Short mmCIF file of C-alpha atoms in Angstrom, two decimals:
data_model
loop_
_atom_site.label_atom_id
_atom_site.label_comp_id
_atom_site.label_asym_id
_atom_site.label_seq_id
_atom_site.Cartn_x
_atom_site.Cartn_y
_atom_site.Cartn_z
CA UNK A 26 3.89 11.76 -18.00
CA UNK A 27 2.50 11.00 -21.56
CA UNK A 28 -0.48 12.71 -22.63
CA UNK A 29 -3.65 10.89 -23.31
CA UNK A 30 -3.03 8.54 -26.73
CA UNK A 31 -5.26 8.18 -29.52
CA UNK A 32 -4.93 5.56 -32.65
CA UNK A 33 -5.12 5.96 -35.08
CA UNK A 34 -4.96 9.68 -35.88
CA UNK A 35 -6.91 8.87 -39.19
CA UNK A 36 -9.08 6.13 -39.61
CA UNK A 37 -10.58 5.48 -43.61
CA UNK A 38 -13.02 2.68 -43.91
CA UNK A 39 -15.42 1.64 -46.76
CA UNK A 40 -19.54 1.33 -46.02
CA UNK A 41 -20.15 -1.89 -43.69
CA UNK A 42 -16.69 -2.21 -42.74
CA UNK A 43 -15.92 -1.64 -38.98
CA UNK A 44 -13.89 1.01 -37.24
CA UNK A 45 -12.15 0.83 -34.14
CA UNK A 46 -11.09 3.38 -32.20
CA UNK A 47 -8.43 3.17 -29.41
CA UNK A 48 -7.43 5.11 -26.45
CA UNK A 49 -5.08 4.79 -23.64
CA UNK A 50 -5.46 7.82 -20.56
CA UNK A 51 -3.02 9.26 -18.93
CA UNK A 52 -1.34 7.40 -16.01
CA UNK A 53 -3.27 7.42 -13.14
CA UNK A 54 -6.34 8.21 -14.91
CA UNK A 55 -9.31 5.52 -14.41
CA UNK A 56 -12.09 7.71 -16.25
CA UNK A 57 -12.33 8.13 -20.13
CA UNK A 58 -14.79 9.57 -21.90
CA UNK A 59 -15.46 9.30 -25.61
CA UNK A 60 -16.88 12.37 -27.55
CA UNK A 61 -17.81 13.07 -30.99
CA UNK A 62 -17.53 16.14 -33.04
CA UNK A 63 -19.79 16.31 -36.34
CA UNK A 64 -17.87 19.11 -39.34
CA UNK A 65 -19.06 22.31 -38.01
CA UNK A 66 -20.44 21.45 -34.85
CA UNK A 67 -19.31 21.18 -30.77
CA UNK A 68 -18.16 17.89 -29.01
CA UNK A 69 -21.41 15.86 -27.69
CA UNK A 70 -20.43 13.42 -24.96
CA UNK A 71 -21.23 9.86 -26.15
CA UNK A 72 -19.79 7.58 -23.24
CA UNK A 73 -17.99 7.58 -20.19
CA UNK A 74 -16.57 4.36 -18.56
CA UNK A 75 -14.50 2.99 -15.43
CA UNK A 76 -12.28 0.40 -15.54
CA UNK A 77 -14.45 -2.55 -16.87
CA UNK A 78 -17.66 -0.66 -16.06
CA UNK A 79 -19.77 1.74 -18.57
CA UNK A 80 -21.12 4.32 -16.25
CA UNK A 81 -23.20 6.34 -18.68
CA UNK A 82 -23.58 5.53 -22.29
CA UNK A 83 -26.50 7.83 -22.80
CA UNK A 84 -24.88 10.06 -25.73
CA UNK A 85 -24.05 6.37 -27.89
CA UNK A 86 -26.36 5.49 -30.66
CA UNK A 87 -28.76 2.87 -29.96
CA UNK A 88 -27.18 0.25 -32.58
CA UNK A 89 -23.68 -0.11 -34.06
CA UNK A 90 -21.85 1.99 -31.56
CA UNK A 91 -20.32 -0.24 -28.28
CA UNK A 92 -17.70 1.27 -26.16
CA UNK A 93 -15.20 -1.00 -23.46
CA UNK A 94 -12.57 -0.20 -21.08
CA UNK A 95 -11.35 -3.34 -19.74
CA UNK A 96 -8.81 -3.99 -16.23
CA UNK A 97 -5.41 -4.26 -19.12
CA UNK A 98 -5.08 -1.88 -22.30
CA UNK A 99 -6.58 0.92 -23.55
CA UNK A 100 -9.83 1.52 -23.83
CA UNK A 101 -11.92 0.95 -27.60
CA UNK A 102 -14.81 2.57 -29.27
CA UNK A 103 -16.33 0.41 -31.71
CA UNK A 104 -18.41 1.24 -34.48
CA UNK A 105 -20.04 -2.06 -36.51
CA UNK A 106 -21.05 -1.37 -39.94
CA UNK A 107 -19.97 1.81 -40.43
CA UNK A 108 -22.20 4.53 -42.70
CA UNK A 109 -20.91 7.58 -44.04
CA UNK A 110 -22.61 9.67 -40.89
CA UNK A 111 -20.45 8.17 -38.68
CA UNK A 112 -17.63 10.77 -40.47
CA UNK A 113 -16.61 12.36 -37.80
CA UNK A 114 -13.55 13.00 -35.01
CA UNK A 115 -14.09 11.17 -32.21
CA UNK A 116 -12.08 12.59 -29.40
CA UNK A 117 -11.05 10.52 -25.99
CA UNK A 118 -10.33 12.06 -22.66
CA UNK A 119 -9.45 11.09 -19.05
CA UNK A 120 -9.61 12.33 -15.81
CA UNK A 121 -8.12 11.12 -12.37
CA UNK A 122 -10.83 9.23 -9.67
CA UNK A 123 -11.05 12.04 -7.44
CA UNK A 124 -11.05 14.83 -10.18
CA UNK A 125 -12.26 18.37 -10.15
CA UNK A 126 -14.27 17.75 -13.43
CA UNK A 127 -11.06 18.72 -15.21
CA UNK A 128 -10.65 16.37 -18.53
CA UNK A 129 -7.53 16.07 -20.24
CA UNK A 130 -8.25 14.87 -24.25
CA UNK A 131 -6.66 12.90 -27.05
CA UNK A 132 -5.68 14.36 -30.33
CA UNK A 133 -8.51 12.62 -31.48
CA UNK A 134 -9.03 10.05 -34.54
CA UNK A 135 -10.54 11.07 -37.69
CA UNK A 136 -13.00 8.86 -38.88
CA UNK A 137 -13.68 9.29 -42.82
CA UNK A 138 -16.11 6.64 -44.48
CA UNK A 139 -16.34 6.09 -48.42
CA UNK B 7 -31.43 19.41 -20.04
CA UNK B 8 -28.02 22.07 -19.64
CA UNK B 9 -26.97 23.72 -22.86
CA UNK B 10 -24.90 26.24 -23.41
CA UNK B 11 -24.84 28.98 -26.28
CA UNK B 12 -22.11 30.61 -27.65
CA UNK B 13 -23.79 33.42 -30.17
CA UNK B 14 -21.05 34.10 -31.99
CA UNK B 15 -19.89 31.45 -34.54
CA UNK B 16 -16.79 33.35 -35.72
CA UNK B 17 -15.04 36.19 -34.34
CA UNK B 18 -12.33 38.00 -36.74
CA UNK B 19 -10.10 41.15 -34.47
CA UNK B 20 -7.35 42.48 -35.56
CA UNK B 21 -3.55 41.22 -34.04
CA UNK B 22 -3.21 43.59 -30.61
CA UNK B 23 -7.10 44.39 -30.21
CA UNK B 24 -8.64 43.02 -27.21
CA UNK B 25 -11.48 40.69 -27.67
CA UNK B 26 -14.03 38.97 -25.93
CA UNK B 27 -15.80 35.10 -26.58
CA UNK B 28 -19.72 35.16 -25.59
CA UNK B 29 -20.81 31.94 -23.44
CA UNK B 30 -23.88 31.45 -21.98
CA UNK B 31 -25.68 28.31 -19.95
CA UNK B 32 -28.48 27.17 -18.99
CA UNK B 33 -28.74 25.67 -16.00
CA UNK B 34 -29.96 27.22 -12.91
CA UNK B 35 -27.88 25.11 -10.35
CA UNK B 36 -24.30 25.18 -9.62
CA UNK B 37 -22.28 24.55 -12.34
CA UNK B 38 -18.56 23.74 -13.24
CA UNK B 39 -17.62 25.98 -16.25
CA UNK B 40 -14.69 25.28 -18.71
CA UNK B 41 -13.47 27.57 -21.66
CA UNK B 42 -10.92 24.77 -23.96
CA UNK B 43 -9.41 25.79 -27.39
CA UNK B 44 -9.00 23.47 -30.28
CA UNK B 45 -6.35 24.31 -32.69
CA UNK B 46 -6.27 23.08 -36.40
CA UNK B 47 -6.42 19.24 -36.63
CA UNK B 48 -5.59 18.95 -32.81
CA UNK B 49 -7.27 17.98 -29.65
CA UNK B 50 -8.50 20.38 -26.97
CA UNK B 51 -6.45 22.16 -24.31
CA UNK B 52 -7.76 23.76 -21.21
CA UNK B 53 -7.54 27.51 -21.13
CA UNK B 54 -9.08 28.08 -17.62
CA UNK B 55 -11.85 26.51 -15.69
CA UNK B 56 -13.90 28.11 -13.42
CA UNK B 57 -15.10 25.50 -10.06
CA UNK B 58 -15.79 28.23 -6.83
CA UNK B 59 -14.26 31.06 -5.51
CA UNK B 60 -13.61 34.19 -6.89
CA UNK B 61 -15.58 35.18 -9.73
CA UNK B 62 -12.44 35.99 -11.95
CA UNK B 63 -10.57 33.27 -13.66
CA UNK B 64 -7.44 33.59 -15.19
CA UNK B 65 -5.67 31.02 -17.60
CA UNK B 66 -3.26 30.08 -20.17
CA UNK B 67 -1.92 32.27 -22.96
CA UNK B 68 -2.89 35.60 -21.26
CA UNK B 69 -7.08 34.55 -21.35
CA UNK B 70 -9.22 35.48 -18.65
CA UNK B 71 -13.12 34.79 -17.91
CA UNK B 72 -15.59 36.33 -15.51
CA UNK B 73 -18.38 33.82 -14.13
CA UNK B 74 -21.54 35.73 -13.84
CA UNK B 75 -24.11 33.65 -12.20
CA UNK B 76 -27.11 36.69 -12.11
CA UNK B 77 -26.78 36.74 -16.48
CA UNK B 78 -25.45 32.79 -16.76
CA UNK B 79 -22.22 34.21 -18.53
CA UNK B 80 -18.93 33.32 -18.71
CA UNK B 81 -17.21 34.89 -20.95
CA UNK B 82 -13.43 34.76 -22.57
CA UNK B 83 -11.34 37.63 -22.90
CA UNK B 84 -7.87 38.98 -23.77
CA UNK B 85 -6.39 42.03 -23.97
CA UNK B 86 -4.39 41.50 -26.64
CA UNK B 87 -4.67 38.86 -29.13
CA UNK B 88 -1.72 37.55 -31.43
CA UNK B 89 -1.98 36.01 -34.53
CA UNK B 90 -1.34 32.45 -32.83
CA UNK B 91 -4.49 32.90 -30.84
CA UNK B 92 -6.17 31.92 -34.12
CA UNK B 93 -8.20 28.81 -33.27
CA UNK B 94 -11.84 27.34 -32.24
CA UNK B 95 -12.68 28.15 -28.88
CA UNK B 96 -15.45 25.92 -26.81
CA UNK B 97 -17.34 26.59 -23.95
CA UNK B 98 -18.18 24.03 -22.01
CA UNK B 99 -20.36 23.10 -18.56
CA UNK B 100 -20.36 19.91 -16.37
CA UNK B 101 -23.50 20.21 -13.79
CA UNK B 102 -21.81 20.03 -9.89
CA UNK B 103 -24.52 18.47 -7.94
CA UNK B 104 -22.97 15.15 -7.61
CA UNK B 105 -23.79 13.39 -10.38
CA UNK B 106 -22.49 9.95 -11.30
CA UNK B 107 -21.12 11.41 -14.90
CA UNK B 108 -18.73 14.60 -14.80
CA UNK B 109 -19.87 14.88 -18.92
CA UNK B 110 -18.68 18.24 -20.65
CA UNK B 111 -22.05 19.54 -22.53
CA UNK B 112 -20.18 22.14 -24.64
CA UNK B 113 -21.06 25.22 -26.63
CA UNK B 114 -20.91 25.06 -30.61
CA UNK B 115 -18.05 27.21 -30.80
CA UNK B 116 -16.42 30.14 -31.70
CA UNK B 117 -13.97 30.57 -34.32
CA UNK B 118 -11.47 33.41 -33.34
CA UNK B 119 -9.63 34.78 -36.61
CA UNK B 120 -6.98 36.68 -35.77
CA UNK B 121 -5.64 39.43 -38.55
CA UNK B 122 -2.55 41.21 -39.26
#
């Protein structure tokens, strides 16, 4: 049973260009959640979605940021116009419908803007 | 809101001492707690997770935490670290009152520095 997948690992885009950010869960996993870690600082939740349904998007910047999980493929965090704040990792991670809490994560893509 | 605090930003212990990773939270209601580590350039791995039951968790690798709900602690510890042990190490707490989102608020993280 494959891990949760993240691509790509490293992600370099210019200022205004956008960035996305794939990830497929593990099999039999229906939740993902995307997370962000800042240099230097914790993961802060940003999103967490069902199969073609965003549950809770509270953590996602108000503009830019958009985050889908539709019925085929993986699921894709997209980031419009990209500045260099948005530098970052952005980790993904899945968990099973009738989980414990329990979240299994991605190796996480590396965001670097110029 | 939940947070939780870990005080100590970086930990360096010699290879074979024990050592133990402070974690705090704040929430006052029943919590799911979660200790992951985070190794150079790498996702997170669970070390142990702490959801009912006996106050005494043990994990992966030989780490162990103790949930104290009177002090809202939980913190890591091992006996005897190795040199590999050298890694971040997050805290982390999901809220267990039946919430729609099972989100991980985590600590800022500990950096444990293992020396020779």
């Amino acid at each position: 049973n494959a891990g949760v997948m993240q691509n790509p690992r490293h992600l370099v885009r210019r200022r205004g260009q956008e960035a996305r950010l794939r990830c497929s869960p593990m099999k039999g996993h229906s939740h993902v959640y995307w997370y962000r870690q800042l240099p230097e600082e914790g993961l802060k939740f940003m999103v967490y979605l069902q199969k073609e349904n965003i549950i809770d998007e509270s953590g996602m910047p108000k503009e830019r940021f958009s985050a889908e999980f539709p019925k085929e493929g993986p699921s894709i965090l997209r980031i419009q116009q990209v500045v260099r704040g948005d530098s970052a990792a952005y980790f993904c991670a899945s968990s099973p419908p009738a989980g414990d809490g329990e979240q299994y994560f991605g190796p996480g893509t590396r965001l670097t803007v110029t | 809101a939940q947070s939780v605090t870990q005080l100590d930003s970086q930990v360096p212990v010699f290879e074979e001492a024990p050592v133990e990773l402070r974690c705090n939270y704040s929430s006052s209601v029943s919590v799911y707690l979660f200790w992951y580590v985070q190794y150079p350039n790498q996702g997170l791995q669970l070390l142990l997770k702490y959801l009912s039951g006996s106050t005494l968790v043990k994990g992966i690798n030989g780490f162990e935490a103790e949930f104290n709900k009177s002090q809202t602690s939980f913190h890591l510890r091992k006996p005897s670290v190795h040199i590999s042990d050298t890694a971040e190490y997050f805290c982390a707490v999901i809220q267990s009152d039946g919430g729609a989102t099972n989100k991980l608020i985590f600590g800022t993280g500990t950096l444990l520095a293992v020396q020779p």
